[in-house]
């Protein structure tokens, strides 16, 4: 009998890599406490420290390999949402779904603006 994946909390020590660029993992992470660094091709692209912030959404939503590496900068607590639980999770936390939709729309608008300016 296969065990059903569940939304769960995890803790990471400073310096721990939560996932690496190119990984096949697809969990969504919601930051509960601490700070993480996001790097892509060895370059820092973001530092996330706001409780309630999310990361790993691109792989989770698109089913593609990780586009960046995420490393704990401090003791970190996260909520881990397996991809098969996303619909249920967003149904119970619609404010996070709306926040994510707004952030993804902002990223698209920023990228579109950059392309237009070229």
mmCIF file of N, CA and C in Angstrom:
data_model
loop_
_atom_site.group_PDB
_atom_site.id
_atom_site.type_symbol
_atom_site.label_atom_id
_atom_site.label_comp_id
_atom_site.label_asym_id
_atom_site.label_seq_id
_atom_site.Cartn_x
_atom_site.Cartn_y
_atom_site.Cartn_z
ATOM 1 N N UNK A 1 0.849 -1.188 0.000
ATOM 2 C CA UNK A 1 0.000 0.000 0.000
ATOM 3 C C UNK A 1 0.892 1.248 0.000
ATOM 4 N N UNK A 2 0.673 2.143 -0.957
ATOM 5 C CA UNK A 2 1.464 3.363 -1.071
ATOM 6 C C UNK A 2 0.939 4.403 -0.078
ATOM 7 N N UNK A 3 1.871 5.035 0.638
ATOM 8 C CA UNK A 3 1.501 6.049 1.621
ATOM 9 C C UNK A 3 1.187 7.362 0.905
ATOM 10 N N UNK A 4 0.076 7.976 1.271
ATOM 11 C CA UNK A 4 -0.331 9.250 0.676
ATOM 12 C C UNK A 4 0.536 10.376 1.206
ATOM 13 N N UNK A 5 1.029 11.218 0.284
ATOM 14 C CA UNK A 5 1.837 12.371 0.674
ATOM 15 C C UNK A 5 0.961 13.376 1.409
ATOM 16 N N UNK A 6 1.503 13.962 2.450
ATOM 17 C CA UNK A 6 0.750 14.922 3.252
ATOM 18 C C UNK A 6 1.522 16.223 3.381
ATOM 19 N N UNK A 7 0.787 17.298 3.598
ATOM 20 C CA UNK A 7 1.399 18.580 3.928
ATOM 21 C C UNK A 7 2.015 18.404 5.311
ATOM 22 N N UNK A 8 3.276 18.820 5.451
ATOM 23 C CA UNK A 8 3.957 18.635 6.732
ATOM 24 C C UNK A 8 4.969 19.754 6.963
ATOM 25 N N UNK A 9 5.387 19.885 8.198
ATOM 26 C CA UNK A 9 6.374 20.899 8.583
ATOM 27 C C UNK A 9 7.745 20.243 8.656
ATOM 28 N N UNK A 10 8.761 20.998 8.214
ATOM 29 C CA UNK A 10 10.145 20.517 8.300
ATOM 30 C C UNK A 10 11.033 21.640 8.800
ATOM 31 N N UNK A 11 12.128 21.254 9.435
ATOM 32 C CA UNK A 11 13.121 22.212 9.910
ATOM 33 C C UNK A 11 14.459 21.913 9.237
ATOM 34 N N UNK A 12 15.224 22.965 8.969
ATOM 35 C CA UNK A 12 16.531 22.836 8.340
ATOM 36 C C UNK A 12 17.538 23.682 9.096
ATOM 37 N N UNK A 13 18.746 23.180 9.218
ATOM 38 C CA UNK A 13 19.842 23.893 9.863
ATOM 39 C C UNK A 13 20.478 24.864 8.868
ATOM 40 N N UNK A 14 21.151 25.914 9.364
ATOM 41 C CA UNK A 14 21.849 26.835 8.467
ATOM 42 C C UNK A 14 22.826 26.080 7.561
ATOM 43 N N UNK A 15 22.850 26.475 6.287
ATOM 44 C CA UNK A 15 23.743 25.847 5.325
ATOM 45 C C UNK A 15 23.152 24.655 4.597
ATOM 46 N N UNK A 16 21.996 24.174 5.042
ATOM 47 C CA UNK A 16 21.358 23.027 4.400
ATOM 48 C C UNK A 16 20.739 23.442 3.073
ATOM 49 N N UNK A 17 20.975 22.644 2.038
ATOM 50 C CA UNK A 17 20.347 22.870 0.737
ATOM 51 C C UNK A 17 18.990 22.179 0.761
ATOM 52 N N UNK A 18 17.924 22.971 0.577
ATOM 53 C CA UNK A 18 16.577 22.404 0.565
ATOM 54 C C UNK A 18 16.310 21.686 -0.749
ATOM 55 N N UNK A 19 16.746 22.285 -1.853
ATOM 56 C CA UNK A 19 16.735 21.621 -3.160
ATOM 57 C C UNK A 19 17.719 22.329 -4.075
ATOM 58 N N UNK A 20 18.166 21.599 -5.106
ATOM 59 C CA UNK A 20 19.163 22.125 -6.029
ATOM 60 C C UNK A 20 18.584 22.342 -7.415
ATOM 61 N N UNK A 21 19.131 23.313 -8.101
ATOM 62 C CA UNK A 21 18.776 23.575 -9.495
ATOM 63 C C UNK A 21 18.904 22.273 -10.286
ATOM 64 N N UNK A 22 17.866 21.946 -11.045
ATOM 65 C CA UNK A 22 17.871 20.730 -11.849
ATOM 66 C C UNK A 22 17.221 19.532 -11.180
ATOM 67 N N UNK A 23 16.987 19.597 -9.853
ATOM 68 C CA UNK A 23 16.320 18.489 -9.154
ATOM 69 C C UNK A 23 14.936 18.233 -9.740
ATOM 70 N N UNK A 24 14.491 17.004 -9.630
ATOM 71 C CA UNK A 24 13.165 16.635 -10.114
ATOM 72 C C UNK A 24 12.076 16.833 -9.054
ATOM 73 N N UNK A 25 12.455 17.187 -7.827
ATOM 74 C CA UNK A 25 11.451 17.350 -6.763
ATOM 75 C C UNK A 25 10.449 18.439 -7.131
ATOM 76 N N UNK A 26 9.212 18.323 -6.610
ATOM 77 C CA UNK A 26 8.152 19.251 -7.004
ATOM 78 C C UNK A 26 7.381 19.834 -5.833
ATOM 79 N N UNK A 27 7.861 19.663 -4.612
ATOM 80 C CA UNK A 27 7.154 20.210 -3.455
ATOM 81 C C UNK A 27 7.170 21.729 -3.472
ATOM 82 N N UNK A 28 6.094 22.318 -2.983
ATOM 83 C CA UNK A 28 6.007 23.757 -2.744
ATOM 84 C C UNK A 28 6.388 23.976 -1.284
ATOM 85 N N UNK A 29 7.139 25.045 -1.005
ATOM 86 C CA UNK A 29 7.546 25.369 0.357
ATOM 87 C C UNK A 29 6.942 26.704 0.764
ATOM 88 N N UNK A 30 6.430 26.761 1.992
ATOM 89 C CA UNK A 30 5.935 28.001 2.577
ATOM 90 C C UNK A 30 6.809 28.268 3.799
ATOM 91 N N UNK A 31 7.456 29.421 3.812
ATOM 92 C CA UNK A 31 8.377 29.757 4.898
ATOM 93 C C UNK A 31 7.605 30.109 6.160
ATOM 94 N N UNK A 32 7.915 29.428 7.244
ATOM 95 C CA UNK A 32 7.302 29.725 8.542
ATOM 96 C C UNK A 32 8.217 30.616 9.374
ATOM 97 N N UNK A 33 9.534 30.329 9.317
ATOM 98 C CA UNK A 33 10.508 31.164 10.022
ATOM 99 C C UNK A 33 11.890 30.935 9.423
ATOM 100 N N UNK A 34 12.768 31.929 9.641
ATOM 101 C CA UNK A 34 14.128 31.827 9.138
ATOM 102 C C UNK A 34 14.306 32.558 7.820
ATOM 103 N N UNK A 35 15.422 32.246 7.155
ATOM 104 C CA UNK A 35 15.742 32.898 5.879
ATOM 105 C C UNK A 35 16.442 31.906 4.970
ATOM 106 N N UNK A 36 16.166 32.021 3.666
ATOM 107 C CA UNK A 36 16.806 31.178 2.665
ATOM 108 C C UNK A 36 17.389 32.054 1.556
ATOM 109 N N UNK A 37 18.410 31.517 0.888
ATOM 110 C CA UNK A 37 19.017 32.179 -0.272
ATOM 111 C C UNK A 37 18.640 31.363 -1.511
ATOM 112 N N UNK A 38 18.267 32.074 -2.566
ATOM 113 C CA UNK A 38 17.935 31.448 -3.841
ATOM 114 C C UNK A 38 19.041 31.796 -4.825
ATOM 115 N N UNK A 39 19.661 30.771 -5.418
ATOM 116 C CA UNK A 39 20.707 30.997 -6.409
ATOM 117 C C UNK A 39 20.360 30.271 -7.702
ATOM 118 N N UNK A 40 20.807 30.865 -8.789
ATOM 119 C CA UNK A 40 20.606 30.265 -10.107
ATOM 120 C C UNK A 40 21.916 30.378 -10.868
ATOM 121 N N UNK A 41 22.403 29.245 -11.356
ATOM 122 C CA UNK A 41 23.688 29.195 -12.055
ATOM 123 C C UNK A 41 24.794 29.835 -11.212
ATOM 124 N N UNK A 42 24.702 29.633 -9.885
ATOM 125 C CA UNK A 42 25.715 30.148 -8.976
ATOM 126 C C UNK A 42 25.553 31.601 -8.558
ATOM 127 N N UNK A 43 24.574 32.299 -9.095
ATOM 128 C CA UNK A 43 24.337 33.715 -8.767
ATOM 129 C C UNK A 43 23.154 33.836 -7.812
ATOM 130 N N UNK A 44 23.307 34.663 -6.784
ATOM 131 C CA UNK A 44 22.196 34.897 -5.866
ATOM 132 C C UNK A 44 21.132 35.724 -6.572
ATOM 133 N N UNK A 45 19.906 35.222 -6.570
ATOM 134 C CA UNK A 45 18.806 35.945 -7.205
ATOM 135 C C UNK A 45 17.791 36.461 -6.194
ATOM 136 N N UNK A 46 17.811 35.912 -4.978
ATOM 137 C CA UNK A 46 16.864 36.383 -3.960
ATOM 138 C C UNK A 46 17.270 35.871 -2.592
ATOM 139 N N UNK A 47 16.796 36.595 -1.594
ATOM 140 C CA UNK A 47 16.869 36.150 -0.210
ATOM 141 C C UNK A 47 15.450 36.262 0.313
ATOM 142 N N UNK A 48 14.947 35.184 0.893
ATOM 143 C CA UNK A 48 13.560 35.144 1.353
ATOM 144 C C UNK A 48 13.554 34.980 2.859
ATOM 145 N N UNK A 49 12.867 35.894 3.549
ATOM 146 C CA UNK A 49 12.818 35.816 5.016
ATOM 147 C C UNK A 49 11.456 36.192 5.584
ATOM 148 N N UNK A 50 10.509 36.508 4.737
ATOM 149 C CA UNK A 50 9.182 36.908 5.207
ATOM 150 C C UNK A 50 8.322 35.677 5.483
ATOM 151 N N UNK A 51 7.870 35.498 6.721
ATOM 152 C CA UNK A 51 6.982 34.369 6.995
ATOM 153 C C UNK A 51 5.766 34.407 6.066
ATOM 154 N N UNK A 52 5.420 33.254 5.535
ATOM 155 C CA UNK A 52 4.309 33.160 4.592
ATOM 156 C C UNK A 52 4.756 33.216 3.144
ATOM 157 N N UNK A 53 6.036 33.608 2.919
ATOM 158 C CA UNK A 53 6.558 33.613 1.551
ATOM 159 C C UNK A 53 6.666 32.164 1.074
ATOM 160 N N UNK A 54 6.619 31.974 -0.212
ATOM 161 C CA UNK A 54 6.671 30.633 -0.783
ATOM 162 C C UNK A 54 7.828 30.552 -1.760
ATOM 163 N N UNK A 55 8.274 29.326 -2.015
ATOM 164 C CA UNK A 55 9.279 29.087 -3.043
ATOM 165 C C UNK A 55 9.136 27.648 -3.516
ATOM 166 N N UNK A 56 9.677 27.386 -4.695
ATOM 167 C CA UNK A 56 9.512 26.075 -5.310
ATOM 168 C C UNK A 56 8.254 25.973 -6.137
ATOM 169 N N UNK A 57 7.567 27.115 -6.327
ATOM 170 C CA UNK A 57 6.268 27.103 -7.004
ATOM 171 C C UNK A 57 6.363 26.755 -8.486
ATOM 172 N N UNK A 58 7.450 27.139 -9.132
ATOM 173 C CA UNK A 58 7.534 26.880 -10.569
ATOM 174 C C UNK A 58 7.543 25.376 -10.852
ATOM 175 N N UNK A 59 8.369 24.623 -10.146
ATOM 176 C CA UNK A 59 8.402 23.171 -10.339
ATOM 177 C C UNK A 59 7.098 22.524 -9.909
ATOM 178 N N UNK A 60 6.540 23.033 -8.825
ATOM 179 C CA UNK A 60 5.302 22.478 -8.301
ATOM 180 C C UNK A 60 4.147 22.666 -9.280
ATOM 181 N N UNK A 61 4.050 23.851 -9.861
ATOM 182 C CA UNK A 61 2.941 24.148 -10.764
ATOM 183 C C UNK A 61 3.164 23.623 -12.181
ATOM 184 N N UNK A 62 4.414 23.626 -12.646
ATOM 185 C CA UNK A 62 4.704 23.251 -14.030
ATOM 186 C C UNK A 62 5.194 21.810 -14.195
ATOM 187 N N UNK A 63 5.584 21.176 -13.088
ATOM 188 C CA UNK A 63 6.079 19.808 -13.168
ATOM 189 C C UNK A 63 7.442 19.706 -13.841
ATOM 190 N N UNK A 64 8.210 20.782 -13.813
ATOM 191 C CA UNK A 64 9.528 20.819 -14.432
ATOM 192 C C UNK A 64 10.612 20.785 -13.357
ATOM 193 N N UNK A 65 11.862 20.464 -13.756
ATOM 194 C CA UNK A 65 12.955 20.454 -12.771
ATOM 195 C C UNK A 65 13.125 21.819 -12.109
ATOM 196 N N UNK A 66 13.739 21.805 -10.942
ATOM 197 C CA UNK A 66 13.981 23.041 -10.191
ATOM 198 C C UNK A 66 14.809 24.012 -11.028
ATOM 199 N N UNK A 67 14.403 25.278 -11.008
ATOM 200 C CA UNK A 67 15.105 26.305 -11.786
ATOM 201 C C UNK A 67 16.165 27.022 -10.955
ATOM 202 N N UNK A 68 16.247 26.711 -9.655
ATOM 203 C CA UNK A 68 17.198 27.383 -8.770
ATOM 204 C C UNK A 68 17.534 26.469 -7.601
ATOM 205 N N UNK A 69 18.558 26.870 -6.861
ATOM 206 C CA UNK A 69 18.955 26.183 -5.636
ATOM 207 C C UNK A 69 18.519 27.042 -4.460
ATOM 208 N N UNK A 70 17.992 26.417 -3.408
ATOM 209 C CA UNK A 70 17.574 27.135 -2.202
ATOM 210 C C UNK A 70 18.346 26.573 -1.015
ATOM 211 N N UNK A 71 19.002 27.491 -0.281
ATOM 212 C CA UNK A 71 19.846 27.113 0.851
ATOM 213 C C UNK A 71 19.410 27.879 2.098
ATOM 214 N N UNK A 72 19.343 27.187 3.230
ATOM 215 C CA UNK A 72 18.984 27.826 4.503
ATOM 216 C C UNK A 72 20.113 28.746 4.953
ATOM 217 N N UNK A 73 19.775 30.000 5.282
ATOM 218 C CA UNK A 73 20.741 30.961 5.814
ATOM 219 C C UNK A 73 20.764 30.947 7.338
ATOM 220 N N UNK A 74 19.687 30.470 7.914
ATOM 221 C CA UNK A 74 19.542 30.401 9.366
ATOM 222 C C UNK A 74 18.761 29.126 9.651
ATOM 223 N N UNK A 75 18.383 28.921 10.913
ATOM 224 C CA UNK A 75 17.454 27.823 11.178
ATOM 225 C C UNK A 75 16.164 28.172 10.456
ATOM 226 N N UNK A 76 15.649 27.227 9.706
ATOM 227 C CA UNK A 76 14.481 27.469 8.867
ATOM 228 C C UNK A 76 13.405 26.442 9.183
ATOM 229 N N UNK A 77 12.172 26.932 9.272
ATOM 230 C CA UNK A 77 10.999 26.059 9.375
ATOM 231 C C UNK A 77 10.116 26.353 8.174
ATOM 232 N N UNK A 78 9.683 25.294 7.501
ATOM 233 C CA UNK A 78 8.833 25.444 6.326
ATOM 234 C C UNK A 78 7.665 24.473 6.403
ATOM 235 N N UNK A 79 6.629 24.824 5.678
ATOM 236 C CA UNK A 79 5.529 23.920 5.431
ATOM 237 C C UNK A 79 5.797 23.352 4.049
ATOM 238 N N UNK A 80 5.811 22.040 3.926
ATOM 239 C CA UNK A 80 6.091 21.372 2.660
ATOM 240 C C UNK A 80 4.767 20.856 2.096
ATOM 241 N N UNK A 81 4.457 21.302 0.863
ATOM 242 C CA UNK A 81 3.201 20.917 0.216
ATOM 243 C C UNK A 81 3.531 20.064 -1.011
ATOM 244 N N UNK A 82 3.281 18.751 -0.945
ATOM 245 C CA UNK A 82 3.524 17.898 -2.107
ATOM 246 C C UNK A 82 2.615 18.310 -3.270
ATOM 247 N N UNK A 83 3.059 18.131 -4.508
ATOM 248 C CA UNK A 83 2.274 18.591 -5.655
ATOM 249 C C UNK A 83 0.868 17.988 -5.715
ATOM 250 N N UNK A 84 0.722 16.765 -5.264
ATOM 251 C CA UNK A 84 -0.603 16.132 -5.301
ATOM 252 C C UNK A 84 -1.558 16.696 -4.243
ATOM 253 N N UNK A 85 -1.053 17.540 -3.338
ATOM 254 C CA UNK A 85 -1.884 18.163 -2.298
ATOM 255 C C UNK A 85 -2.148 19.635 -2.583
ATOM 256 N N UNK A 86 -1.610 20.174 -3.682
ATOM 257 C CA UNK A 86 -1.739 21.606 -3.970
ATOM 258 C C UNK A 86 -3.186 22.080 -4.020
ATOM 259 N N UNK A 87 -4.019 21.369 -4.751
ATOM 260 C CA UNK A 87 -5.409 21.811 -4.901
ATOM 261 C C UNK A 87 -6.110 21.891 -3.548
ATOM 262 N N UNK A 88 -5.956 20.863 -2.729
ATOM 263 C CA UNK A 88 -6.553 20.880 -1.389
ATOM 264 C C UNK A 88 -5.963 22.007 -0.536
ATOM 265 N N UNK A 89 -4.638 22.176 -0.615
ATOM 266 C CA UNK A 89 -3.968 23.202 0.177
ATOM 267 C C UNK A 89 -4.475 24.589 -0.193
ATOM 268 N N UNK A 90 -4.536 24.884 -1.487
ATOM 269 C CA UNK A 90 -5.018 26.196 -1.913
ATOM 270 C C UNK A 90 -6.501 26.375 -1.587
ATOM 271 N N UNK A 91 -7.253 25.292 -1.560
ATOM 272 C CA UNK A 91 -8.658 25.378 -1.181
ATOM 273 C C UNK A 91 -8.834 25.786 0.274
ATOM 274 N N UNK A 92 -7.865 25.403 1.115
ATOM 275 C CA UNK A 92 -7.959 25.746 2.538
ATOM 276 C C UNK A 92 -7.184 27.017 2.875
ATOM 277 N N UNK A 93 -6.329 27.491 1.948
ATOM 278 C CA UNK A 93 -5.567 28.727 2.163
ATOM 279 C C UNK A 93 -5.680 29.618 0.922
ATOM 280 N N UNK A 94 -6.888 30.080 0.617
ATOM 281 C CA UNK A 94 -7.067 30.868 -0.611
ATOM 282 C C UNK A 94 -6.256 32.160 -0.617
ATOM 283 N N UNK A 95 -5.935 32.708 0.559
ATOM 284 C CA UNK A 95 -5.130 33.925 0.598
ATOM 285 C C UNK A 95 -3.742 33.674 0.027
ATOM 286 N N UNK A 96 -3.172 32.484 0.253
ATOM 287 C CA UNK A 96 -1.865 32.167 -0.323
ATOM 288 C C UNK A 96 -1.989 31.981 -1.832
ATOM 289 N N UNK A 97 -3.048 31.355 -2.282
ATOM 290 C CA UNK A 97 -3.261 31.176 -3.723
ATOM 291 C C UNK A 97 -3.357 32.538 -4.412
ATOM 292 N N UNK A 98 -4.079 33.472 -3.813
ATOM 293 C CA UNK A 98 -4.217 34.811 -4.387
ATOM 294 C C UNK A 98 -2.877 35.549 -4.355
ATOM 295 N N UNK A 99 -2.143 35.421 -3.259
ATOM 296 C CA UNK A 99 -0.820 36.053 -3.158
ATOM 297 C C UNK A 99 0.101 35.517 -4.249
ATOM 298 N N UNK A 100 0.082 34.201 -4.458
ATOM 299 C CA UNK A 100 0.919 33.604 -5.475
ATOM 300 C C UNK A 100 0.505 34.068 -6.871
ATOM 301 N N UNK A 101 -0.788 34.120 -7.133
ATOM 302 C CA UNK A 101 -1.282 34.579 -8.438
ATOM 303 C C UNK A 101 -0.823 36.016 -8.697
ATOM 304 N N UNK A 102 -0.905 36.861 -7.700
ATOM 305 C CA UNK A 102 -0.467 38.257 -7.863
ATOM 306 C C UNK A 102 1.041 38.342 -8.126
ATOM 307 N N UNK A 103 1.813 37.566 -7.384
ATOM 308 C CA UNK A 103 3.265 37.573 -7.566
ATOM 309 C C UNK A 103 3.642 37.054 -8.955
ATOM 310 N N UNK A 104 2.999 35.983 -9.400
ATOM 311 C CA UNK A 104 3.303 35.451 -10.730
ATOM 312 C C UNK A 104 2.887 36.439 -11.821
ATOM 313 N N UNK A 105 1.773 37.130 -11.624
ATOM 314 C CA UNK A 105 1.345 38.160 -12.581
ATOM 315 C C UNK A 105 2.354 39.305 -12.604
ATOM 316 N N UNK A 106 2.886 39.692 -11.432
ATOM 317 C CA UNK A 106 3.890 40.761 -11.352
ATOM 318 C C UNK A 106 5.156 40.353 -12.099
ATOM 319 N N UNK A 107 5.597 39.114 -11.896
ATOM 320 C CA UNK A 107 6.791 38.629 -12.597
ATOM 321 C C UNK A 107 6.584 38.649 -14.110
ATOM 322 N N UNK A 108 5.410 38.235 -14.560
ATOM 323 C CA UNK A 108 5.109 38.242 -15.987
ATOM 324 C C UNK A 108 5.107 39.668 -16.526
ATOM 325 N N UNK A 109 4.501 40.591 -15.795
ATOM 326 C CA UNK A 109 4.471 41.993 -16.226
ATOM 327 C C UNK A 109 5.888 42.568 -16.290
ATOM 328 N N UNK A 110 6.717 42.271 -15.297
ATOM 329 C CA UNK A 110 8.097 42.762 -15.284
ATOM 330 C C UNK A 110 8.896 42.194 -16.461
ATOM 331 N N UNK A 111 8.730 40.910 -16.715
ATOM 332 C CA UNK A 111 9.437 40.277 -17.833
ATOM 333 C C UNK A 111 8.972 40.854 -19.160
ATOM 334 N N UNK A 112 7.677 41.047 -19.301
ATOM 335 C CA UNK A 112 7.136 41.637 -20.528
ATOM 336 C C UNK A 112 7.696 43.034 -20.738
ATOM 337 N N UNK A 113 7.767 43.827 -19.676
ATOM 338 C CA UNK A 113 8.328 45.166 -19.766
ATOM 339 C C UNK A 113 9.785 45.141 -20.214
ATOM 340 N N UNK A 114 10.556 44.222 -19.651
ATOM 341 C CA UNK A 114 11.970 44.088 -20.037
ATOM 342 C C UNK A 114 12.093 43.753 -21.532
ATOM 343 N N UNK A 115 11.237 42.860 -22.012
ATOM 344 C CA UNK A 115 11.274 42.477 -23.431
ATOM 345 C C UNK A 115 10.898 43.634 -24.330
ATOM 346 N N UNK A 116 9.925 44.428 -23.917
ATOM 347 C CA UNK A 116 9.480 45.586 -24.706
ATOM 348 C C UNK A 116 10.587 46.630 -24.771
ATOM 349 N N UNK A 117 11.334 46.807 -23.694
ATOM 350 C CA UNK A 117 12.399 47.814 -23.633
ATOM 351 C C UNK A 117 13.616 47.445 -24.468
ATOM 352 N N UNK A 118 13.750 46.185 -24.839
ATOM 353 C CA UNK A 118 14.914 45.752 -25.634
ATOM 354 C C UNK A 118 14.794 46.152 -27.030
#
